[in-house]
Tab-separated table of C-alpha atoms in Angstrom:
chain	number	residue	atom	x	y	z
A	1	MET	CA	92.292	96.224	105.625
A	2	ASN	CA	89.217	94.459	104.384
A	3	GLY	CA	87.089	96.591	102.121
A	4	TYR	CA	89.869	99.131	101.703
A	5	TYR	CA	89.138	98.878	98.046
A	6	ASN	CA	85.841	97.338	97.114
A	7	ILE	CA	86.845	96.317	93.630
A	8	GLY	CA	87.450	92.574	93.154
A	9	SER	CA	90.715	91.660	94.838
A	10	ARG	CA	91.855	88.536	93.086
A	11	LEU	CA	94.645	88.161	90.573
A	12	ASP	CA	94.312	85.470	87.953
A	13	LYS	CA	97.046	83.557	86.157
A	14	ASN	CA	95.648	84.830	82.894
A	15	SER	CA	97.456	87.982	81.703
A	16	LEU	CA	94.398	89.581	80.150
A	17	ASP	CA	92.372	89.102	83.328
A	18	ASP	CA	95.216	90.656	85.311
A	19	PHE	CA	95.328	93.602	82.958
A	20	LYS	CA	91.562	94.080	83.194
A	21	LEU	CA	91.618	93.918	86.986
A	22	GLY	CA	94.359	96.566	87.106
A	23	PHE	CA	92.489	98.655	84.546
A	24	ARG	CA	89.289	98.591	86.634
A	25	GLN	CA	91.147	99.561	89.796
A	26	GLY	CA	92.899	102.372	87.914
A	27	ILE	CA	89.690	104.153	86.839
A	28	PRO	CA	88.876	105.761	90.228
A	29	VAL	CA	92.515	106.860	90.509
A	30	MET	CA	92.244	108.520	87.100
A	31	MET	CA	89.040	110.270	88.209
A	32	GLY	CA	90.812	111.550	91.301
A	33	TYR	CA	93.794	112.720	89.262
A	34	ILE	CA	91.767	114.942	86.932
A	35	PRO	CA	91.001	117.766	89.426
A	36	VAL	CA	94.547	117.580	90.819
A	37	SER	CA	96.358	117.646	87.462
A	38	PHE	CA	93.879	120.292	86.330
A	39	THR	CA	95.047	122.406	89.273
A	40	PHE	CA	98.656	121.745	88.344
A	41	GLY	CA	98.140	122.844	84.718
A	42	LEU	CA	96.297	125.920	85.915
A	43	LEU	CA	98.999	127.013	88.373
A	44	ALA	CA	101.857	126.219	85.974
A	45	VAL	CA	100.451	128.444	83.234
A	46	GLN	CA	99.538	131.157	85.764
A	47	GLY	CA	103.176	131.014	86.878
A	48	GLY	CA	104.356	131.667	83.330
A	49	LEU	CA	105.092	128.218	81.892
A	50	ASP	CA	103.979	127.274	78.374
A	51	ILE	CA	100.997	124.973	78.055
A	52	TRP	CA	103.065	122.220	76.432
A	53	MET	CA	105.730	122.552	79.135
A	54	ALA	CA	103.118	121.951	81.850
A	55	VAL	CA	101.926	118.838	79.991
A	56	LEU	CA	105.526	117.670	79.474
A	57	ILE	CA	106.170	117.929	83.226
A	58	SER	CA	103.110	115.794	83.949
A	59	MET	CA	104.015	113.183	81.336
A	60	THR	CA	107.631	112.806	82.454
A	61	ASN	CA	107.248	113.210	86.232
A	62	LEU	CA	103.857	111.756	87.163
A	63	THR	CA	104.080	112.949	90.740
A	64	SER	CA	101.768	115.355	92.528
A	65	ALA	CA	103.728	116.996	95.341
A	66	GLY	CA	107.050	116.878	93.467
A	67	GLN	CA	105.633	118.548	90.384
A	68	PHE	CA	103.945	121.338	92.311
A	69	ALA	CA	107.166	122.057	94.199
A	70	GLY	CA	109.373	121.776	91.083
A	71	MET	CA	107.086	124.044	89.104
A	72	ASN	CA	107.159	126.677	91.852
A	73	LEU	CA	110.970	126.530	91.890
A	74	ILE	CA	111.187	126.881	88.092
A	75	VAL	CA	108.827	129.849	88.163
A	76	SER	CA	110.940	131.524	90.864
A	77	ASN	CA	114.160	130.959	88.842
A	78	ALA	CA	115.753	128.527	91.308
A	79	SER	CA	119.067	126.887	90.395
A	80	LEU	CA	119.228	123.335	89.031
A	81	THR	CA	120.999	122.241	92.231
A	82	GLU	CA	118.151	123.551	94.352
A	83	ILE	CA	115.556	121.911	92.115
A	84	SER	CA	117.464	118.593	92.261
A	85	ALA	CA	117.706	118.666	96.042
A	86	ALA	CA	114.020	119.525	96.437
A	87	MET	CA	112.959	116.759	94.026
A	88	PHE	CA	115.081	114.252	95.882
A	89	VAL	CA	113.713	115.123	99.308
A	90	ILE	CA	110.061	115.384	98.300
A	91	ASN	CA	110.105	112.223	96.201
A	92	ILE	CA	112.300	110.031	98.396
A	93	ARG	CA	109.138	108.433	99.784
A	94	TYR	CA	108.884	106.649	96.424
A	95	MET	CA	112.046	104.805	97.382
A	96	LEU	CA	110.202	103.230	100.321
A	97	MET	CA	107.214	102.465	98.093
A	98	SER	CA	109.398	101.001	95.350
A	99	LEU	CA	111.181	98.832	97.917
A	100	SER	CA	107.865	97.745	99.387
A	101	LEU	CA	106.452	96.920	95.949
A	102	SER	CA	109.605	94.970	94.991
A	103	GLN	CA	108.585	92.515	97.710
A	104	LYS	CA	105.226	91.849	96.127
A	105	LEU	CA	106.422	91.301	92.550
A	106	ALA	CA	107.115	87.911	91.052
A	107	PRO	CA	110.879	87.393	91.605
A	108	MET	CA	111.424	86.325	87.974
A	109	LEU	CA	110.168	89.605	86.519
A	110	SER	CA	112.681	91.024	84.004
A	111	ILE	CA	114.575	94.256	84.572
A	112	PHE	CA	112.744	95.794	81.613
A	113	LYS	CA	109.356	95.074	83.116
A	114	ARG	CA	110.493	96.279	86.533
A	115	SER	CA	111.692	99.527	84.914
A	116	ALA	CA	108.289	100.050	83.289
A	117	ILE	CA	106.458	99.441	86.582
A	118	ALA	CA	108.828	101.797	88.431
A	119	PHE	CA	107.736	104.737	86.279
A	120	GLY	CA	104.146	104.406	87.463
A	121	ILE	CA	104.721	104.285	91.222
A	122	THR	CA	102.585	107.103	92.664
A	123	ASP	CA	101.052	107.366	96.137
A	124	GLU	CA	97.658	106.145	94.944
A	125	ILE	CA	98.837	103.462	92.506
A	126	PHE	CA	101.201	102.148	95.150
A	127	ALA	CA	98.486	102.150	97.795
A	128	ILE	CA	96.176	100.088	95.594
A	129	ALA	CA	98.855	97.690	94.342
A	130	SER	CA	100.271	97.119	97.808
A	131	LEU	CA	96.833	96.258	99.170
A	132	GLU	CA	96.285	93.672	96.451
A	133	LYS	CA	96.278	90.313	98.161
A	134	ARG	CA	98.344	88.234	95.760
A	135	VAL	CA	101.627	88.409	93.862
A	136	ILE	CA	101.605	91.411	91.551
A	137	THR	CA	102.076	90.749	87.845
A	138	PHE	CA	103.284	92.941	84.989
A	139	PRO	CA	99.941	93.049	83.095
A	140	TYR	CA	98.128	93.988	86.316
A	141	MET	CA	100.470	96.929	86.914
A	142	MET	CA	100.249	98.103	83.295
A	143	GLY	CA	96.458	98.064	83.502
A	144	LEU	CA	96.549	99.915	86.808
A	145	ILE	CA	98.942	102.622	85.551
A	146	LEU	CA	97.376	103.199	82.111
A	147	THR	CA	94.327	105.380	82.787
A	148	PRO	CA	95.811	107.377	85.704
A	149	TYR	CA	98.809	108.255	83.488
A	150	TRP	CA	96.716	109.583	80.622
A	151	GLY	CA	94.211	111.160	83.021
A	152	TRP	CA	97.083	113.021	84.671
A	153	ALA	CA	98.344	114.303	81.300
A	154	PHE	CA	94.870	115.172	80.036
A	155	GLY	CA	93.850	116.955	83.246
A	156	THR	CA	97.045	119.033	83.078
A	157	LEU	CA	96.227	120.063	79.509
A	158	LEU	CA	92.660	121.007	80.467
A	159	GLY	CA	93.847	123.083	83.415
A	160	ALA	CA	96.586	124.724	81.343
A	161	VAL	CA	94.228	125.872	78.595
A	162	SER	CA	91.467	127.053	80.946
A	163	THR	CA	93.580	129.414	83.072
A	164	SER	CA	91.784	132.475	81.745
A	165	LEU	CA	88.336	130.876	81.852
A	166	LEU	CA	88.043	129.877	85.509
A	167	PRO	CA	87.058	132.392	88.220
A	168	PRO	CA	89.933	133.017	90.705
A	169	LEU	CA	87.821	131.799	93.625
A	170	LEU	CA	87.461	128.338	92.109
A	171	GLN	CA	91.148	128.352	91.150
A	172	ASN	CA	92.062	128.846	94.824
A	173	SER	CA	89.704	126.158	96.047
A	174	MET	CA	91.140	123.588	93.620
A	175	GLY	CA	94.283	123.479	95.761
A	176	ILE	CA	92.556	121.167	98.228
A	177	ALA	CA	91.842	118.481	95.593
A	178	LEU	CA	95.204	116.744	95.962
A	179	TYR	CA	94.860	116.438	99.731
A	180	ALA	CA	91.250	115.303	99.481
A	181	MET	CA	92.437	112.442	97.324
A	182	PHE	CA	94.892	111.390	100.027
A	183	ILE	CA	92.025	111.497	102.540
A	184	ALA	CA	89.975	109.266	100.244
A	185	LEU	CA	92.717	106.639	100.570
A	186	LEU	CA	93.406	107.090	104.285
A	187	VAL	CA	89.994	107.280	105.933
A	188	PRO	CA	88.598	103.947	104.686
A	189	ALA	CA	91.878	102.251	105.733
A	190	ALA	CA	91.697	103.810	109.205
A	191	LYS	CA	88.041	102.855	109.481
A	192	HIS	CA	88.806	99.175	108.933
A	193	SER	CA	92.130	98.795	110.750
A	194	LYS	CA	93.125	100.084	114.161
A	195	ALA	CA	96.805	99.628	113.284
A	196	ALA	CA	96.458	101.826	110.183
A	197	LEU	CA	94.566	104.422	112.210
A	198	ILE	CA	97.307	104.643	114.815
A	199	VAL	CA	100.115	104.774	112.236
A	200	ILE	CA	98.288	107.596	110.417
A	201	ALA	CA	97.705	109.451	113.702
A	202	ILE	CA	101.391	109.224	114.653
A	203	ALA	CA	102.452	110.489	111.208
A	204	VAL	CA	100.003	113.395	111.417
A	205	ILE	CA	101.147	114.365	114.919
A	206	ILE	CA	104.835	114.319	114.002
A	207	SER	CA	104.340	116.287	110.780
A	208	SER	CA	102.244	118.845	112.714
A	209	ILE	CA	105.050	119.216	115.252
A	210	PHE	CA	107.452	119.946	112.402
A	211	LYS	CA	105.061	122.554	111.065
A	212	TRP	CA	104.232	124.419	114.263
A	213	MET	CA	106.964	123.792	116.846
A	214	PRO	CA	109.593	126.555	117.135
A	215	VAL	CA	113.066	125.501	115.896
A	216	LEU	CA	111.721	122.295	114.342
A	217	ASN	CA	109.602	124.326	111.918
A	218	HIS	CA	112.810	125.297	110.105
A	219	VAL	CA	113.075	121.733	108.807
A	220	SER	CA	111.925	121.703	105.162
A	221	GLY	CA	108.583	120.094	104.311
A	222	GLY	CA	110.220	117.250	102.396
A	223	TRP	CA	112.429	116.197	105.298
A	224	ALA	CA	109.540	116.547	107.746
A	225	ILE	CA	107.541	114.057	105.660
A	226	ILE	CA	110.430	111.590	105.508
A	227	ILE	CA	111.071	111.748	109.264
A	228	SER	CA	107.355	111.428	110.065
A	229	THR	CA	107.033	108.472	107.711
A	230	ILE	CA	109.998	106.611	109.172
A	231	PHE	CA	108.882	107.175	112.786
A	232	ALA	CA	105.254	106.263	112.181
A	233	SER	CA	106.040	103.167	110.079
A	234	ALA	CA	108.584	101.977	112.665
A	235	ALA	CA	106.061	102.544	115.456
A	236	GLY	CA	103.510	100.514	113.480
A	237	ALA	CA	106.031	97.707	112.952
A	238	VAL	CA	106.826	97.601	116.700
A	239	LEU	CA	103.252	97.969	118.003
A	240	PHE	CA	101.479	95.861	115.380
A	241	PRO	CA	103.984	93.493	113.776
A	242	ARG	CA	102.581	91.694	110.747
A	243	GLU	CA	102.288	87.946	111.106
A	244	ASP	CA	102.326	87.130	107.398
A	245	GLU	CA	102.007	88.535	103.898
A	246	ASN	CA	98.228	88.727	103.987
A	247	ILE	CA	96.561	92.098	103.973
A	248	GLU	CA	93.706	91.086	106.249
B	1	MET	CA	118.125	124.231	75.330
B	2	SER	CA	116.014	126.516	77.502
B	3	GLU	CA	116.588	126.675	81.240
B	4	VAL	CA	113.025	125.546	81.870
B	5	LEU	CA	113.438	122.439	79.732
B	6	LYS	CA	116.702	121.597	81.525
B	7	ALA	CA	114.941	121.888	84.876
B	8	VAL	CA	112.093	119.643	83.685
B	9	ILE	CA	114.569	116.990	82.531
B	10	VAL	CA	116.403	117.142	85.868
B	11	MET	CA	113.087	116.739	87.720
B	12	ALA	CA	112.098	113.760	85.588
B	13	VAL	CA	115.460	111.973	85.868
B	14	ILE	CA	115.679	112.330	89.654
B	15	THR	CA	112.067	111.302	90.212
B	16	TYR	CA	112.467	108.233	87.998
B	17	ALA	CA	115.810	107.178	89.514
B	18	ILE	CA	114.270	107.221	92.995
B	19	ARG	CA	111.445	104.961	91.830
B	20	LEU	CA	113.644	102.652	89.776
B	21	VAL	CA	116.598	101.774	92.001
B	22	PRO	CA	114.858	99.804	94.787
B	23	ILE	CA	112.469	97.877	92.542
B	24	ALA	CA	115.297	96.982	90.134
B	25	LEU	CA	117.761	95.908	92.836
B	26	PHE	CA	115.640	94.032	95.360
B	27	THR	CA	114.644	90.887	93.533
B	28	SER	CA	114.715	88.619	96.578
B	29	LYS	CA	112.261	88.520	99.452
B	30	ILE	CA	113.091	90.386	102.630
B	31	LYS	CA	112.989	88.020	105.630
B	32	SER	CA	112.891	90.426	108.568
B	33	LYS	CA	109.462	90.697	110.152
B	34	PHE	CA	110.223	94.243	111.275
B	35	VAL	CA	111.201	95.399	107.785
B	36	LYS	CA	108.150	93.734	106.256
B	37	SER	CA	105.827	95.355	108.803
B	38	PHE	CA	107.598	98.689	108.358
B	39	LEU	CA	107.086	98.601	104.601
B	40	PHE	CA	103.455	97.613	105.057
B	41	TYR	CA	102.744	100.730	107.128
B	42	THR	CA	104.718	103.099	104.878
B	43	PRO	CA	101.859	104.150	102.571
B	44	PHE	CA	99.596	105.107	105.493
B	45	ALA	CA	102.373	107.025	107.231
B	46	VAL	CA	103.514	108.948	104.160
B	47	LEU	CA	100.001	109.909	103.087
B	48	GLY	CA	99.122	110.977	106.629
B	49	ALA	CA	102.223	113.152	106.947
B	50	MET	CA	101.649	114.716	103.522
B	51	THR	CA	97.976	115.454	104.118
B	52	PHE	CA	98.147	117.095	107.488
B	53	PRO	CA	98.851	119.925	108.205
B	54	GLY	CA	99.453	120.695	104.485
B	55	ILE	CA	95.736	120.557	103.691
B	56	LEU	CA	95.023	123.525	106.015
B	57	TYR	CA	97.133	125.787	103.797
B	58	SER	CA	95.806	124.481	100.492
B	59	THR	CA	93.125	127.049	99.654
B	60	GLY	CA	94.601	130.288	100.956
B	61	ASN	CA	92.065	130.470	103.819
B	62	ILE	CA	92.580	128.178	106.787
B	63	TYR	CA	88.872	128.068	107.786
B	64	PHE	CA	87.646	127.216	104.294
B	65	SER	CA	90.349	124.533	104.169
B	66	MET	CA	89.146	123.097	107.496
B	67	ALA	CA	85.584	122.906	106.184
B	68	GLY	CA	86.811	121.272	102.969
B	69	THR	CA	88.848	118.789	105.029
B	70	LEU	CA	85.798	117.891	107.083
B	71	ALA	CA	83.751	117.368	103.907
B	72	ALA	CA	86.501	115.120	102.511
B	73	ILE	CA	86.682	113.060	105.723
B	74	ILE	CA	82.916	112.533	105.807
B	75	THR	CA	82.682	111.507	102.133
B	76	ALA	CA	85.745	109.287	102.504
B	77	TYR	CA	84.239	107.664	105.607
B	78	CYS	CA	81.238	106.743	103.482
B	79	GLU	CA	83.771	105.226	101.020
B	80	ARG	CA	82.677	107.274	98.042
B	81	GLY	CA	85.952	106.989	96.083
B	82	LEU	CA	88.687	109.419	95.043
B	83	PHE	CA	86.739	111.572	92.631
B	84	LYS	CA	83.699	112.307	94.795
B	85	VAL	CA	85.873	113.008	97.821
B	86	ALA	CA	87.994	115.487	95.831
B	87	VAL	CA	84.941	117.208	94.348
B	88	SER	CA	83.177	117.510	97.725
B	89	ALA	CA	86.205	119.161	99.333
B	90	VAL	CA	86.708	121.611	96.466
B	91	SER	CA	82.973	122.462	96.365
B	92	VAL	CA	82.729	123.173	100.096
B	93	ALA	CA	85.839	125.393	100.029
B	94	ALA	CA	84.604	127.230	96.916
B	95	ILE	CA	81.057	127.765	98.250
B	96	LEU	CA	82.347	129.163	101.548
B	97	GLY	CA	84.745	131.408	99.650
B	98	TYR	CA	81.830	132.670	97.567
B	99	ILE	CA	79.604	133.396	100.590
B	100	PHE	CA	82.193	135.109	102.786
C-alpha cells in the first residue's frame, strides 16, 4: 500500500513528534469532514432539530453513516429501541476497526488512554492509523483525532445555521460528499495494491447484490454492510494472506 | 428530558461502547495469520460496501450521482486528497442538476 498516504510515515519515540505527525495526517481528514458534517447539520435542521442538537450529535457521536441514520429516525419519531438497533447494526463495523487497531497499539497503553483513542475511531481515522507502518502511540492518535473532531463539529454548526441560505439544488448535491470521501481513501489503495482492489471489488459486488437482488434486498443496509465486509475481508485473508505486520 | 435528547444520548452510548470494547479488551497480540490478514482487509471491505451502491442514491438523481462518482474516482486516482475529491463530486452533481 505504498503511497496510500503521501504524508511522512514514520513514528518517532518522541511524543511531540508523534503528536505532530498525527496532527499533519489529520488535516486532510478534517478538510474532507467539513462538507460532510455541513450536509449533516443542514439535513438535521431541515428535519426539525435545533441547531445545538445537531452540533451535540456530532460532538458525541462522531460517525457519518450512524449519525445520518439516527437523525432520520429521530425526525420520524422512531422508538428508542429502533434507534438503538439501527445504531448497533450501522456502527458495528467500528468493532472490527477497534479490534484491528488494538493490534497496532503498544501493549502497555493504559485503559484510560485506550478509552480516549476509542472515541476517535472513524472510517477515515482508522484507515490512516492502520496504514501507519509502526506501533501506534497515544500522542500520535490524539494528534490525528484533534482536527477532524473539531472540523466535524464546526462543519455541522455551519451547515445547521445556513439551512435557509443555501439553494435546494446545492443542498441535494451535498449528499454525495460523504461517499466521495470514501472514494478518496479507496481508489489510491486499489491503485497501489491488487489485493486491496480485489477485496474492494468483492465488497462492492456483495453489497450491490443485497441492494438489487429480490428477497435479499429486504436485508437492512446495516446488515448488508456487515455481511459484505466479513465476506470480502475473509476472501482477502484466504487469497492474499499477509506474511507479516508490514503494510508494504 | 426531551425525547430527542434521550435519543441522542442512546446513539452516543451505543456508538462509543462498540468502539471501546474491543480496543479495551484485546491488549495482547493476535497470533492467527488468518485473523491478522482479515483485520488488515477490513477497512477496504467496509468502505467499499458502504460506498457502492449507496453513492448512486446520494443526490436524489441516479445519473447526476453517477457523474459525481466518476468525478470522484478520477480525482481520487490522481491522489488529490479527501477535500478535493469531495468538492469535485459535489460540484459535478450540482452543475448537472443546474443544467438539466
